[in-house]
XYZ file of C-alpha atoms in Angstrom:
404
model
C 115.282 126.471 103.844
C 116.419 123.695 101.821
C 116.120 124.339 98.397
C 114.096 121.732 95.754
C 115.186 120.652 93.102
C 112.517 121.338 89.833
C 110.314 118.344 89.270
C 111.284 116.752 85.489
C 108.446 114.504 85.671
C 106.575 114.845 82.090
C 102.699 115.532 83.197
C 102.019 116.602 86.531
C 100.768 114.176 89.037
C 99.520 114.805 92.762
C 101.644 113.392 95.903
C 99.500 112.681 99.134
C 100.973 112.332 102.737
C 98.708 110.976 105.298
C 99.495 110.860 108.760
C 97.593 109.008 110.691
C 98.565 109.118 114.257
C 97.141 106.942 117.097
C 94.817 110.546 118.505
C 95.437 113.051 115.422
C 95.851 112.988 112.113
C 96.793 115.399 109.124
C 97.340 115.429 105.342
C 100.131 117.018 103.251
C 100.267 117.258 99.783
C 102.411 117.942 96.836
C 101.318 119.062 93.058
C 103.477 118.281 90.925
C 104.058 120.562 87.943
C 106.940 119.752 85.095
C 109.997 122.545 85.127
C 108.497 123.609 88.491
C 109.762 123.298 92.142
C 106.911 121.079 93.702
C 106.147 123.217 97.093
C 104.736 120.792 100.085
C 101.193 122.210 102.110
C 99.028 121.027 104.457
C 95.573 120.816 104.478
C 94.387 123.248 107.209
C 90.198 123.234 106.955
C 88.710 119.998 107.620
C 84.800 118.999 108.508
C 83.447 120.119 111.454
C 86.523 122.267 111.585
C 85.883 124.874 109.497
C 85.106 127.511 111.739
C 89.297 127.010 112.831
C 91.115 128.274 110.492
C 94.625 126.560 109.773
C 93.178 123.576 111.754
C 95.628 120.964 110.467
C 94.548 118.261 112.693
C 91.621 115.820 113.329
C 90.699 113.124 115.660
C 91.587 109.684 114.866
C 88.264 108.948 115.968
C 85.567 106.863 113.873
C 81.987 105.953 115.000
C 80.305 103.028 113.891
C 76.657 102.091 114.451
C 75.179 99.028 115.082
C 75.569 97.687 111.062
C 78.665 98.679 110.950
C 78.210 101.587 108.485
C 80.589 104.430 109.291
C 78.525 107.805 111.153
C 81.036 110.260 111.927
C 84.862 111.028 111.596
C 87.594 113.114 112.434
C 86.577 116.520 113.897
C 82.421 115.288 113.459
C 83.007 112.477 115.799
C 83.957 115.170 118.693
C 80.768 117.794 117.775
C 78.516 118.743 120.544
C 75.473 116.038 120.496
C 77.270 113.578 118.985
C 77.447 111.411 122.384
C 73.786 111.392 122.567
C 73.380 109.985 118.986
C 76.439 107.511 119.547
C 74.279 106.767 122.299
C 70.691 106.743 120.783
C 72.095 104.984 117.842
C 73.429 102.010 119.244
C 76.774 103.176 117.611
C 80.714 101.831 118.342
C 83.735 104.152 118.545
C 87.274 103.608 117.191
C 90.328 105.072 118.335
C 93.696 104.674 119.347
C 92.952 102.125 116.336
C 96.346 102.559 114.548
C 97.667 100.632 117.550
C 96.441 97.330 116.771
C 98.630 97.224 113.834
C 101.512 97.015 116.202
C 103.936 93.791 116.240
C 102.869 91.555 119.247
C 105.900 90.602 119.735
C 107.971 92.483 122.670
C 107.236 95.617 124.235
C 103.492 95.721 121.866
C 102.446 92.557 123.704
C 101.673 94.369 127.085
C 99.726 97.009 125.303
C 96.209 95.239 124.866
C 95.012 95.854 128.234
C 95.457 99.465 127.352
C 93.923 99.807 124.214
C 90.224 100.291 123.517
C 88.857 97.064 121.926
C 88.300 97.459 117.794
C 84.316 97.458 117.519
C 82.270 94.681 116.659
C 83.244 92.587 113.150
C 85.792 95.108 112.368
C 89.810 94.422 111.870
C 92.066 96.668 112.492
C 92.345 96.730 108.147
C 88.648 97.498 107.508
C 88.858 100.275 110.143
C 92.814 101.879 108.661
C 90.703 101.628 105.469
C 87.759 103.408 106.991
C 90.061 106.561 107.712
C 91.778 106.333 105.109
C 88.787 106.697 102.359
C 87.858 110.058 104.856
C 91.325 111.631 104.748
C 91.288 111.200 100.976
C 87.831 112.368 100.523
C 88.838 115.276 102.703
C 92.282 116.214 100.311
C 89.411 116.329 97.521
C 87.476 118.596 99.280
C 89.983 121.377 99.982
C 92.374 121.298 96.906
C 89.036 121.543 94.700
C 87.932 124.506 96.944
C 91.362 126.233 97.601
C 92.985 125.873 94.686
C 91.777 127.717 90.851
C 89.967 125.705 88.802
C 90.600 123.249 91.809
C 88.065 120.778 90.045
C 89.312 119.904 87.146
C 92.963 119.964 88.805
C 91.569 117.267 90.673
C 89.837 115.832 88.131
C 93.486 115.909 85.842
C 95.358 114.120 88.499
C 93.074 111.781 90.572
C 93.551 108.213 89.205
C 97.196 108.506 89.295
C 97.761 109.908 92.522
C 101.321 109.205 94.646
C 100.196 107.970 98.359
C 103.144 108.620 101.112
C 102.191 107.189 104.872
C 103.867 107.426 108.225
C 104.823 105.144 110.638
C 106.209 104.316 113.868
C 109.881 103.427 113.433
C 111.071 99.489 113.708
C 107.171 98.686 111.500
C 108.542 97.111 108.846
C 107.305 93.859 107.190
C 104.282 93.014 109.247
C 103.090 96.247 109.776
C 103.764 97.716 106.205
C 102.043 95.072 104.760
C 98.637 95.533 107.130
C 98.916 98.674 105.687
C 99.286 98.188 102.123
C 95.754 95.679 102.426
C 94.055 98.833 104.197
C 95.470 100.852 101.160
C 93.941 98.635 98.552
C 90.481 98.012 100.415
C 90.244 101.701 101.234
C 89.837 101.994 97.241
C 92.640 104.392 96.916
C 94.878 102.253 94.504
C 94.206 99.072 92.224
C 95.648 96.077 93.820
C 98.300 95.608 90.947
C 102.320 96.356 91.055
C 101.507 99.638 89.326
C 99.281 100.554 91.989
C 101.452 99.209 94.681
C 104.128 101.061 93.147
C 102.570 104.232 94.194
C 102.647 103.701 97.692
C 105.720 105.062 99.983
C 106.495 104.580 103.254
C 108.297 107.102 106.031
C 108.832 106.507 109.920
C 108.540 108.829 111.977
C 111.929 109.704 112.525
C 112.160 110.133 108.642
C 109.638 112.553 108.249
C 110.712 114.524 111.005
C 114.447 114.870 109.481
C 112.757 116.261 106.167
C 110.851 118.660 108.671
C 114.268 119.340 110.136
C 115.939 119.681 107.190
C 112.780 122.064 105.112
C 112.469 124.274 108.121
C 116.864 124.922 108.391
C 116.611 123.368 112.015
C 120.100 123.171 113.107
C 121.062 123.380 109.324
C 124.718 124.773 110.551
C 125.490 122.466 113.349
C 125.488 119.600 111.715
C 126.767 120.924 108.859
C 129.975 121.801 111.586
C 129.889 117.625 111.670
C 127.705 117.262 115.123
C 124.902 115.239 114.821
C 121.387 115.728 116.082
C 118.878 113.148 118.010
C 115.002 113.776 116.625
C 112.598 112.983 119.445
C 109.042 112.555 117.607
C 106.643 112.597 121.138
C 103.176 111.554 119.568
C 99.904 110.919 120.832
C 101.219 106.427 120.763
C 104.457 106.072 120.382
C 107.842 108.158 121.326
C 110.070 107.743 117.849
C 113.496 108.381 118.708
C 116.671 108.866 115.564
C 119.625 110.419 114.822
C 121.211 112.110 111.694
C 124.129 113.286 110.814
C 125.339 114.895 107.911
C 127.217 113.218 105.109
C 130.665 114.522 104.741
C 131.875 115.451 102.185
C 128.690 115.247 99.858
C 127.638 117.138 97.076
C 123.980 117.100 97.567
C 122.053 117.345 101.196
C 122.188 114.094 102.471
C 122.047 112.357 105.657
C 123.205 109.341 107.534
C 121.413 107.148 110.397
C 124.094 107.402 113.288
C 122.493 105.267 115.974
C 120.054 102.173 115.728
C 116.306 104.079 115.707
C 114.141 103.173 118.558
C 110.445 103.307 119.228
C 108.336 103.317 122.728
C 105.284 102.981 123.797
C 105.053 106.000 126.046
C 103.310 108.529 124.313
C 101.078 110.854 125.288
C 97.556 108.753 125.776
C 99.634 106.935 128.655
C 99.652 109.346 130.438
C 96.056 108.910 130.701
C 96.351 105.863 131.404
C 98.835 106.136 134.338
C 96.075 108.797 135.472
C 92.682 106.764 134.962
C 95.233 104.027 137.082
C 95.407 106.341 140.091
C 91.952 107.948 139.584
C 90.116 104.502 140.097
C 92.261 103.523 143.676
C 91.724 107.434 144.671
C 88.479 107.522 143.946
C 87.425 104.206 144.448
C 85.665 104.199 148.037
C 83.527 107.845 146.641
C 80.354 107.694 145.050
C 82.204 109.368 141.495
C 83.920 106.524 140.920
C 81.975 105.801 138.314
C 82.475 108.961 136.301
C 86.139 107.981 136.094
C 86.161 107.813 132.569
C 84.430 110.890 131.916
C 86.992 112.369 134.825
C 90.232 111.273 132.598
C 88.670 112.966 129.759
C 88.405 116.168 131.150
C 91.740 116.021 132.234
C 92.683 114.803 128.837
C 91.675 117.587 127.063
C 92.600 120.549 129.912
C 94.423 119.278 132.681
C 96.940 117.394 130.885
C 98.181 119.486 127.960
C 98.305 122.426 130.100
C 100.384 121.382 133.261
C 103.450 122.764 133.688
C 104.571 123.032 137.695
C 104.463 120.525 140.033
C 104.121 123.164 142.985
C 101.009 124.139 142.151
C 97.816 121.781 142.572
C 96.007 120.919 139.530
C 92.498 120.860 139.118
C 90.179 118.779 137.125
C 86.671 120.121 135.862
C 84.443 117.216 134.855
C 81.316 118.324 136.712
C 78.525 121.291 137.647
C 78.519 123.578 141.389
C 76.444 120.360 143.162
C 79.204 117.923 142.729
C 81.413 117.944 145.953
C 82.974 115.278 148.144
C 85.615 116.912 150.647
C 87.625 113.551 151.457
C 88.909 113.305 147.712
C 89.110 116.669 147.283
C 85.963 117.412 144.960
C 84.387 120.787 145.287
C 82.163 122.302 142.575
C 82.946 119.855 140.269
C 86.600 119.842 140.481
C 89.020 117.466 141.427
C 92.143 118.524 143.507
C 95.336 117.148 142.565
C 98.286 117.942 144.020
C 100.899 118.701 141.231
C 103.317 116.312 142.260
C 100.688 113.197 141.654
C 99.973 114.813 138.076
C 103.827 114.564 137.399
C 104.130 111.136 138.172
C 101.715 110.787 135.204
C 104.319 111.780 133.020
C 107.349 110.132 134.632
C 107.764 107.107 132.548
C 107.217 109.071 129.148
C 109.809 111.513 130.342
C 112.110 108.769 131.946
C 111.922 106.753 128.485
C 112.708 110.307 126.360
C 115.821 111.128 128.592
C 117.020 107.249 128.930
C 116.961 107.015 125.054
C 118.555 109.856 123.765
C 121.641 109.102 126.395
C 121.453 105.865 125.063
C 122.171 107.224 121.153
C 124.696 109.558 122.757
C 126.481 106.901 123.646
C 125.730 104.353 120.550
C 126.926 106.715 118.061
C 129.752 107.043 115.877
C 129.768 111.370 115.825
C 128.981 113.648 118.393
C 125.659 114.831 119.134
C 124.603 118.212 120.334
C 121.265 118.721 120.197
C 117.851 117.330 120.534
C 114.978 118.406 118.590
C 111.780 117.902 120.629
C 109.013 117.471 117.883
C 105.571 116.077 118.206
C 102.526 116.547 119.570
C 103.636 115.638 122.755
C 106.070 117.930 123.012
C 103.846 120.822 122.774
C 103.671 120.204 126.492
C 105.543 122.430 128.928
C 106.356 119.885 131.559
C 107.907 117.562 129.117
C 109.853 120.035 127.308
C 111.186 121.437 130.822
C 111.692 118.215 132.472
C 113.899 116.908 129.248
C 115.593 119.542 128.914
C 116.974 119.593 132.756
C 117.578 116.461 132.651
C 119.508 116.838 130.250
C 121.704 119.712 130.409
C 124.519 117.946 132.666
C 125.303 115.897 129.260
C 125.326 119.707 127.807
C 122.567 118.423 125.102
C 120.461 121.370 123.768
C 116.939 121.237 123.594
C 115.042 122.951 121.582
C 111.457 122.247 120.348
C 110.862 124.507 117.241
C 107.757 126.172 115.937
C 105.299 124.489 114.647
C 106.328 121.128 115.419
C 103.234 119.063 115.525
């Protein structure tokens, strides 16, 4: 593992890093004590997730009531009974809202029809601010509960916290401006020069590079002069970045060796393709009105477990009474050919392979390794397909532990 330098500040400080993803979000933090080597830790306990040991992610979901008040966030928004409460209370669900920050120029202009609308009378800045406010409260509770003299520790740093936010490659002026406004609106910082100085942004590529460095992923290879491509395959975007070790550097320095890329082909778009297929497949069936529910069940089970194109895939969505042999529905399960499910993944896999080859072609340094990180990379079919398709250019594809 790479060594960190001693913190040279004169007083204790807290750094909070928020990774707000399209579908899941997490928190990392470091308490900086003068003269000590900083240690990066993760928040691994969240409301409604306490029973899951080491849970480092929560769903990026907010429920609002009819008056625009936040009613449930994160794991709380997926608890049993929440759908009934939402229906009875006329609540509105906000999800995938991060993608509303994107530029509407270029690839982003075609996404609107696939992204759920924001709740009525809510802007993306307001929704983002509400989620930031929730993450801060989660961090506060975790630190107070898990550190010695936790409440006193928090009180000593809470008025001068530095915040780090990650975002997809290529998100710059417009997107960062909106995120800054959300941070101010959330109350995390004051709207002053000193307040704004406490905000830092890091791209998904840079964040993944830091992960690779701290976990000694390919350090030997990079020291030999080879470059690496890091593919951060997340819920909404696939971010492609390439780096190499800076030659003759006295410190651990790295440089980009190709132009980073960001593509809207993350895991949610597998679900988008599945929905399009099912709407056509079930159009003459009594189950056409269940498509959204079937897609949700596909997301929870079939999609993350898919690994073999030769085997039929099953989506359990109903009861024993739900049957329609004409569309392969039996005892509440929809049967799909593995080849059909593979087609849902195909655009994303093609995007990864094409982008990696483009990085190799344009890089001024030889690239020998490809590192897959992010929640979407946990899918075995994605990993297997990318590895196979990149084996001919003799690229070594790996997927580190704890890569999400």
